[in-house]
XYZ file of C-alpha atoms in Angstrom:
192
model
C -29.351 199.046 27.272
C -29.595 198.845 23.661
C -27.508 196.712 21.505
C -26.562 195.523 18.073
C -25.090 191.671 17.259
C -22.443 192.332 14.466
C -21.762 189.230 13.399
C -22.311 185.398 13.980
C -20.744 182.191 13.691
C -22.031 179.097 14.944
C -21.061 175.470 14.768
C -21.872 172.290 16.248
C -20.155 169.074 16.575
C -21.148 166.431 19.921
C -18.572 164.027 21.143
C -20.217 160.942 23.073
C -17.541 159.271 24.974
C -17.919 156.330 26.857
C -15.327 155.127 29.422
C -14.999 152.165 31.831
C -16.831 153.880 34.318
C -19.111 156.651 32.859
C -20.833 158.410 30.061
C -19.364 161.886 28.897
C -20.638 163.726 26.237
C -19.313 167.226 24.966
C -21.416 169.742 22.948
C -19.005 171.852 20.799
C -18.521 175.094 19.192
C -16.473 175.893 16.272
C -15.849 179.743 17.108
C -19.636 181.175 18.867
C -18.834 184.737 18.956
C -21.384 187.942 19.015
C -19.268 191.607 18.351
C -22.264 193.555 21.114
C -22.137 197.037 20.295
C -23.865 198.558 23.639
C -25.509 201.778 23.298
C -23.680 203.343 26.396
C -22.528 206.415 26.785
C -18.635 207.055 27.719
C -19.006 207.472 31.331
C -21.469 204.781 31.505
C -18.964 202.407 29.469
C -15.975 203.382 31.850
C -18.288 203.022 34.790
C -19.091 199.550 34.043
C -15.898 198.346 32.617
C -13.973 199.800 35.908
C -16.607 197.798 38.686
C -17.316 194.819 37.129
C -20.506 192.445 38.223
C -18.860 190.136 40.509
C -19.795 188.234 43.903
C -20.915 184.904 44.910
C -22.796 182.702 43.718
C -25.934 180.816 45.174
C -25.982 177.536 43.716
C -25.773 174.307 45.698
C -22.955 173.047 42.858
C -21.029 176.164 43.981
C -17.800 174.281 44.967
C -18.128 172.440 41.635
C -18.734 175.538 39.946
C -15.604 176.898 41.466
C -13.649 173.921 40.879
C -14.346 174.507 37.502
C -13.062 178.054 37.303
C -9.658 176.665 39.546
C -9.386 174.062 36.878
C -9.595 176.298 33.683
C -7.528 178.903 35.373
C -4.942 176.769 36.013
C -4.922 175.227 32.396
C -4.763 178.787 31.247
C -1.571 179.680 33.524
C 0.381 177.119 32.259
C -0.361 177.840 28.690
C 1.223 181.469 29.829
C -2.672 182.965 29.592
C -4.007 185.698 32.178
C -6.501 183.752 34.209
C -10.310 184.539 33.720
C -12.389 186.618 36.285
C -15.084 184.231 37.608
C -18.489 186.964 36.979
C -22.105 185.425 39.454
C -24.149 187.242 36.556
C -22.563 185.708 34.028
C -22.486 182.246 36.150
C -26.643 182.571 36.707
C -26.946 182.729 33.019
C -24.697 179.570 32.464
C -26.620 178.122 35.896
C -30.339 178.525 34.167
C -29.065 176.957 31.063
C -27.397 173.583 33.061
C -30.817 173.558 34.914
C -32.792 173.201 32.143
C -31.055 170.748 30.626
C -30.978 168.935 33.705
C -34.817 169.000 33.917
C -35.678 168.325 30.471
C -36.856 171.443 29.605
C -33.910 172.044 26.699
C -31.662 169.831 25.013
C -28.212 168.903 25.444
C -27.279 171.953 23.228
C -26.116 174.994 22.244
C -29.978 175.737 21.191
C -30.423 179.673 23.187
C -26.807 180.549 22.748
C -27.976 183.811 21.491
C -30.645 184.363 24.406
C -28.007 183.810 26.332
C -25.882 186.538 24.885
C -28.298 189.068 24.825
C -28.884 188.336 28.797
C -24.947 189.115 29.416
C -25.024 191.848 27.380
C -27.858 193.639 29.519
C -25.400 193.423 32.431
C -22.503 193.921 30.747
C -21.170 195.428 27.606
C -19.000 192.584 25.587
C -17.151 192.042 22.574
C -17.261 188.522 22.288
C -18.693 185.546 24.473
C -18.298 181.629 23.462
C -19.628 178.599 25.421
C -18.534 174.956 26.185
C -21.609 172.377 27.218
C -20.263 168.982 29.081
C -22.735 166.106 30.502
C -21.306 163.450 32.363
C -22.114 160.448 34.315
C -20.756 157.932 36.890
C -17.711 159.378 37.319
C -16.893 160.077 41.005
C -15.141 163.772 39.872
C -17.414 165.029 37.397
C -15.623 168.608 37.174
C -11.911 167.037 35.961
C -14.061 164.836 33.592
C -15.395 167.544 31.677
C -12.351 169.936 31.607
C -10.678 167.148 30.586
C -13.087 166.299 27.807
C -12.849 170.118 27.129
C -9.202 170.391 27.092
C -9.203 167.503 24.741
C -11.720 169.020 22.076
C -10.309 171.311 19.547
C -13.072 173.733 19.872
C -13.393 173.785 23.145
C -9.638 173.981 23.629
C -9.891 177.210 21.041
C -12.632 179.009 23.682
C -10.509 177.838 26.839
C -7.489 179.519 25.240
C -9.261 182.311 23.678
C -9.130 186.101 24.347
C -11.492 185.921 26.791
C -11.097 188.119 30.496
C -14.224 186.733 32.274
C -16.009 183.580 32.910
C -19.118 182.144 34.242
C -19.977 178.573 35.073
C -23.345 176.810 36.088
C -23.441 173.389 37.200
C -26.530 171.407 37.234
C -27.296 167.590 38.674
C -30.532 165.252 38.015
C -32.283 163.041 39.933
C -30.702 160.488 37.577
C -26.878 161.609 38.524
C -26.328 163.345 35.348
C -24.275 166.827 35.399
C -25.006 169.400 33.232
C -21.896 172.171 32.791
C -22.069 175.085 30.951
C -19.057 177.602 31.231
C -19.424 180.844 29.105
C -17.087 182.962 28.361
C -16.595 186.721 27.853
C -14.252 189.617 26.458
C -15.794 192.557 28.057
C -16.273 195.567 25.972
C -13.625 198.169 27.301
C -14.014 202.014 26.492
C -11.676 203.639 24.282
């Protein structure tokens, strides 16, 4: 599948927070957004917007990664917002990014965004897809400590609000104890 990136805007701003018990640090985004034109025909566009890439996912942080998605859903219920399909393609993409940061191999960072994109967008056609990064450490419920870092951080508050229908989430741990989260998220492309 072919596609076209319309337009970008990208911001960072990190947050380190330290609290009695751990280290949290949130990597934020103003408003990340790619317009992906896919070059789809109509029957292939209805095709893909009516079975959507779904299933489960393999990781051994799955029940984080879930926990994650219950957490953000719920926030988004209360705020009178649909909840967010939880997508395993999407989820491997935001999985390979926590990894690496876990490792080493990239930064704490929104550094890739873009690669990142352009792997959802061979799977599925989107108008717009944002990301939130958390790290934390020492904190006995690392999930609630980053949604609540998110929930607390105007631009990640913007993407957990935003008009977004499906999410992914990849959770990542070290040998040092240090989580790496990445949740992306995703307004699928639908035909016209």
């Amino acid at each position: 599948m072919a596609y076209m990136v319309r337009s970008t805007s990208f911001a960072r701003v990190t947050a380190l927070l330290v609290g009695a018990v751990g280290l949290v640090a949130i990597a934020s985004c103003q408003e990340v957004t790619y317009e992906v034109l896919p070059q789809l025909r109509s029957t292939e566009q209805a095709e893909q917007a009516a079975s959507p890439l779904t299933g489960q996912t393999s990781s051994p942080y799955a029940e984080l990664e879930q926990a994650v998605h219950a957490q953000i859903n719920q926030y988004r219920v209360e705020q009178g917002l649909s909840p967010l399909e939880f997508n395993a393609e999407i989820s491997e993409v935001a999985r390979q990014h926590s990894q690496a940061m876990a490792e080493g191999q990239a930064a704490f960072s929104h550094d890739g965004f873009e690669q990142r994109g352009q792997a959802i967008a061979q799977k599925i056609p989107y108008r717009t897809v944002a990301e939130n990064l958390a790290f934390n450490q020492g904190f006995s419920d690392p999930v609630t400590q980053a949604v609540k870092g998110w929930i607390d951080s105007p631009g990640h508050h913007a993407n957990i609000k935003g008009d977004f229908d499906m999410t992914g989430i990849g959770v990542a741990k070290n040998e040092q104890g240090e989580y790496y989260l990445t949740q992306l998220f995703v307004k699928r492309l639908l035909p016209f």
